[in-house]
Each structure stands twice: as structure tokens, then as C-alpha cells.
mmCIF file of C-alpha atoms in Angstrom:
data_model
loop_
_atom_site.group_PDB
_atom_site.id
_atom_site.type_symbol
_atom_site.label_atom_id
_atom_site.label_comp_id
_atom_site.label_asym_id
_atom_site.label_seq_id
_atom_site.Cartn_x
_atom_site.Cartn_y
_atom_site.Cartn_z
ATOM 1 C CA MET G 154 279.006 38.400 -3.888
ATOM 2 C CA ARG G 155 277.130 41.081 -5.894
ATOM 3 C CA ARG G 156 273.358 41.193 -5.529
ATOM 4 C CA PRO G 157 271.164 43.787 -7.330
ATOM 5 C CA THR G 158 268.179 45.190 -5.460
ATOM 6 C CA ALA G 159 265.319 47.489 -6.373
ATOM 7 C CA TYR G 160 267.232 50.460 -4.980
ATOM 8 C CA GLY G 161 270.903 49.808 -5.496
ATOM 9 C CA VAL G 162 273.614 47.221 -5.514
ATOM 10 C CA VAL G 163 274.592 45.209 -2.459
ATOM 11 C CA TYR G 164 277.952 43.522 -2.058
ATOM 12 C CA THR G 165 278.153 41.018 0.755
ATOM 13 C CA SER G 166 280.399 38.531 2.414
ATOM 14 C CA PRO G 167 279.264 36.473 5.381
ATOM 15 C CA LEU G 168 279.780 37.758 8.899
ATOM 16 C CA SER G 169 281.574 34.914 10.576
ATOM 17 C CA VAL G 170 282.177 36.504 13.960
ATOM 18 C CA ILE G 171 280.559 39.091 16.148
ATOM 19 C CA TYR G 172 282.732 42.164 16.485
ATOM 20 C CA LYS G 173 282.575 45.849 17.200
ATOM 21 C CA MET G 174 283.885 48.191 14.538
ATOM 22 C CA LYS G 175 287.153 49.859 15.531
ATOM 23 C CA ILE G 176 286.933 53.642 15.067
ATOM 24 C CA ASN G 177 289.029 56.744 15.781
ATOM 25 C CA PHE G 178 286.077 59.185 15.875
ATOM 26 C CA GLU G 179 282.647 59.519 17.470
ATOM 27 C CA ILE G 180 279.426 60.638 15.810
ATOM 28 C CA GLU G 181 277.866 63.823 17.191
ATOM 29 C CA GLU G 182 274.191 64.551 16.569
ATOM 30 C CA ASN G 183 274.325 62.666 13.247
ATOM 31 C CA TYR G 184 275.732 65.588 11.241
ATOM 32 C CA ALA G 185 279.234 65.817 12.722
ATOM 33 C CA VAL G 186 282.052 63.774 14.188
ATOM 34 C CA GLN G 187 284.362 64.274 17.140
ATOM 35 C CA TYR G 188 288.019 63.662 16.304
ATOM 36 C CA LYS G 189 290.756 64.172 18.900
ATOM 37 C CA ASN G 190 288.456 66.468 20.932
ATOM 38 C CA ARG G 191 287.600 68.524 17.848
ATOM 39 C CA HIS G 192 284.068 68.948 16.498
ATOM 40 C CA ILE G 193 283.924 68.491 12.706
ATOM 41 C CA ASP G 194 280.660 69.614 11.065
ATOM 42 C CA LEU G 195 280.321 67.367 8.011
ATOM 43 C CA HIS G 196 276.951 68.787 6.935
ATOM 44 C CA ASN G 197 277.815 72.478 6.766
ATOM 45 C CA ASN G 198 281.591 72.675 6.400
ATOM 46 C CA PHE G 199 282.478 69.873 3.982
ATOM 47 C CA ASP G 200 281.555 68.788 0.467
ATOM 48 C CA PHE G 201 281.570 65.139 -0.555
ATOM 49 C CA ILE G 202 283.876 64.639 -3.538
ATOM 50 C CA GLU G 203 284.538 60.935 -4.060
ATOM 51 C CA LEU G 204 283.623 57.365 -3.213
ATOM 52 C CA ALA G 205 286.239 54.736 -4.098
ATOM 53 C CA ASP G 206 285.641 51.018 -3.638
ATOM 54 C CA ASN G 207 288.889 49.058 -3.793
ATOM 55 C CA ALA G 208 287.800 45.418 -3.837
ATOM 56 C CA GLU G 209 291.398 44.212 -4.143
ATOM 57 C CA LYS G 210 292.348 45.814 -0.815
ATOM 58 C CA ASN G 211 288.833 45.279 0.584
ATOM 59 C CA GLU G 212 288.607 49.006 1.441
ATOM 60 C CA ILE G 213 286.240 51.855 0.722
ATOM 61 C CA THR G 214 287.168 55.530 0.948
ATOM 62 C CA LEU G 215 284.859 58.509 1.154
ATOM 63 C CA LYS G 216 286.537 61.856 0.561
ATOM 64 C CA PHE G 217 285.333 65.291 1.628
ATOM 65 C CA THR G 218 286.855 68.699 1.013
ATOM 66 C CA LYS G 219 286.363 71.941 2.945
ATOM 67 C CA ALA G 220 283.354 73.874 1.678
ATOM 68 C CA LYS G 221 283.723 77.378 0.330
ATOM 69 C CA GLY G 222 281.648 79.808 2.338
ATOM 70 C CA ASP G 223 281.983 82.575 4.881
ATOM 71 C CA TRP G 224 280.403 80.322 7.532
ATOM 72 C CA VAL G 225 283.355 77.916 7.422
ATOM 73 C CA LYS G 226 285.707 78.931 10.204
ATOM 74 C CA GLU G 227 289.378 79.544 9.585
ATOM 75 C CA GLY G 228 291.557 76.650 10.598
ATOM 76 C CA GLU G 229 289.032 74.015 9.513
ATOM 77 C CA PHE G 230 290.635 70.896 8.045
ATOM 78 C CA SER G 231 291.110 71.123 4.278
ATOM 79 C CA ARG G 232 290.205 67.513 3.571
ATOM 80 C CA LEU G 233 288.712 64.473 5.315
ATOM 81 C CA ILE G 234 288.944 60.843 4.301
ATOM 82 C CA PHE G 235 286.926 58.034 5.829
ATOM 83 C CA LEU G 236 288.930 54.859 5.212
ATOM 84 C CA LEU G 237 286.790 51.774 5.769
ATOM 85 C CA LYS G 238 288.911 48.631 6.115
ATOM 86 C CA LYS G 239 288.142 44.901 5.984
ATOM 87 C CA VAL G 240 284.726 45.459 4.457
ATOM 88 C CA ASN G 241 282.121 42.723 5.003
ATOM 89 C CA TYR G 242 279.093 44.439 3.447
ATOM 90 C CA ARG G 243 278.558 47.252 0.938
ATOM 91 C CA TYR G 244 275.334 48.931 -0.110
ATOM 92 C CA PHE G 245 275.293 51.872 -2.488
ATOM 93 C CA GLU G 246 272.141 53.699 -3.532
ATOM 94 C CA GLU G 247 272.358 56.579 -5.962
ATOM 95 C CA GLY G 248 270.501 59.762 -5.155
ATOM 96 C CA ASP G 249 268.627 62.202 -7.366
ATOM 97 C CA ASP G 250 270.316 65.560 -7.712
ATOM 98 C CA SER G 251 268.468 66.696 -10.852
ATOM 99 C CA GLU G 252 266.583 69.466 -9.035
ATOM 100 C CA PHE G 253 269.319 70.529 -6.603
ATOM 101 C CA PRO G 254 272.749 69.377 -7.868
ATOM 102 C CA GLU G 255 274.510 70.728 -4.786
ATOM 103 C CA ASP G 256 272.673 68.146 -2.661
ATOM 104 C CA ALA G 257 274.932 65.432 -4.110
ATOM 105 C CA LYS G 258 277.824 67.011 -2.162
ATOM 106 C CA ARG G 259 275.954 67.575 1.097
ATOM 107 C CA LEU G 260 275.912 64.939 3.822
ATOM 108 C CA GLY G 261 272.570 64.795 5.607
ATOM 109 C CA GLU G 262 273.350 62.280 8.345
ATOM 110 C CA ILE G 263 276.059 59.897 9.451
ATOM 111 C CA THR G 264 275.036 57.038 11.701
ATOM 112 C CA PHE G 265 275.867 53.648 13.091
ATOM 113 C CA PHE G 266 272.921 51.374 12.376
ATOM 114 C CA PRO G 267 272.122 47.747 13.278
ATOM 115 C CA SER G 268 273.175 45.315 10.569
ATOM 116 C CA ASN G 269 270.090 43.186 11.210
ATOM 117 C CA LEU G 270 267.948 46.070 9.831
ATOM 118 C CA ARG G 271 269.489 46.332 6.374
ATOM 119 C CA GLU G 272 266.109 46.772 4.719
ATOM 120 C CA VAL G 273 265.975 50.213 6.425
ATOM 121 C CA ASN G 274 268.234 52.714 4.670
ATOM 122 C CA ASP G 275 266.540 56.018 5.412
ATOM 123 C CA SER G 276 266.824 56.266 9.208
ATOM 124 C CA PHE G 277 269.471 56.940 11.797
ATOM 125 C CA THR G 278 270.198 56.223 15.437
ATOM 126 C CA LEU G 279 271.487 58.596 18.081
ATOM 127 C CA GLN G 280 274.647 56.787 19.116
ATOM 128 C CA LYS G 281 278.219 58.014 19.249
ATOM 129 C CA ASN G 282 279.879 54.617 18.890
ATOM 130 C CA PRO G 283 279.019 51.420 17.026
ATOM 131 C CA GLY G 284 277.342 48.472 18.642
ATOM 132 C CA GLU G 285 278.173 44.862 17.810
ATOM 133 C CA ASN G 286 278.145 44.301 14.028
ATOM 134 C CA ASP G 287 276.687 47.766 13.333
ATOM 135 C CA ASP G 288 276.937 49.230 9.854
ATOM 136 C CA LEU G 289 278.187 52.765 9.193
ATOM 137 C CA MET G 290 275.789 54.760 7.006
ATOM 138 C CA PHE G 291 276.293 58.018 5.158
ATOM 139 C CA LEU G 292 272.965 59.561 4.084
ATOM 140 C CA PHE G 293 273.206 62.456 1.627
ATOM 141 C CA GLU G 294 270.732 65.285 0.973
ATOM 142 C CA ASN G 295 269.992 63.985 -2.542
ATOM 143 C CA GLY G 296 268.982 60.545 -1.218
ATOM 144 C CA ARG G 297 272.294 58.808 -1.877
ATOM 145 C CA VAL G 298 273.087 56.075 0.660
ATOM 146 C CA VAL G 299 276.455 54.526 1.399
ATOM 147 C CA ARG G 300 276.155 51.713 3.932
ATOM 148 C CA VAL G 301 279.172 49.683 4.958
ATOM 149 C CA ASN G 302 279.952 47.024 7.502
ATOM 150 C CA CYS G 303 283.660 46.833 8.195
ATOM 151 C CA GLU G 304 286.091 45.921 10.918
ATOM 152 C CA GLU G 305 287.706 49.356 11.056
ATOM 153 C CA ALA G 306 286.619 52.899 10.137
ATOM 154 C CA GLU G 307 289.451 55.408 10.238
ATOM 155 C CA LEU G 308 289.054 59.156 9.834
ATOM 156 C CA ILE G 309 292.094 60.769 8.215
ATOM 157 C CA VAL G 310 292.361 64.568 8.309
ATOM 158 C CA GLU G 311 294.488 66.968 6.321
ATOM 159 C CA GLU G 312 295.291 70.470 7.528
#
């Protein structure tokens, strides 16, 4: 079901069971993730390049590519993909990058956030793993919000 709001568009389907999102990463300090014992700094070392919502497969992908800068260490992954499967809820809010266009590429925070607080889309929690029925939120420097509730969130890395 598609429902417009004052801030963005919400796509929902009813949550019929209580579950905990299956993940293959942990969130670290809301700007990075831990993947196979490796710290990945999403804020400084990666640029957001694409959001794809595949309703037919009921999946959403967020793609990031390695940033260009002398601060990015050698051996950093070249590309990251967050594949969100069996999506139950989608909320997308566009940001404003008119003053600083580069902010559209820069992730501010990543967080798991309680699904019963969906009216709050500008905060984060300090938790590494999702709680029951938590949403996964990506908050960008330009104000863009991607909030998803899904059964599985998989991080895919490319060397």
C-alpha cells in the first residue's frame, strides 16, 4: 500500500509476526559497520550512489562506492551493497542538497530504530543489532532518510 505523507512516501504491508531482522553486520557508533571483524567507515570512506526498490522481488538495495581521497586507506572495499530482503515497510524522504551537493552522497548515520516510533525519522539509537521488529534507517547529511523494515539485511562487499 502506498501512502503519501507531508515528508515523503511510505509503503507498508502489515506486520503479521514479531521477528528480529537477520543481519550479517553490526552497526558501530552509527557511522560504520562491522563485517567479518572488519570496521567499515560508511561516513568517511564511501559515497552513496544508488537506491533501487524492486517491488517485484520485494527487495531494496542501497549501493555505495569507495570515496576518492587520501584519507581512504588502501585495501578498502571498492563497493558495498546493502540488500534488504522481504521488505514489510518502506519510507523514503528526499533531502536538500542545493547548498552542498556532496551531502547527497554522504551518510550521516545508520541505525536500528523501533518500528513503533515511525513518526521519528531524525534520530538514532546506539545499538549494534536490531531488536524485535526494528527498522533499519539510513540518514544522510542532506536530510535524506531511507527507513526500511525487512526480514533480512545483507551487506555485500566487493574488493
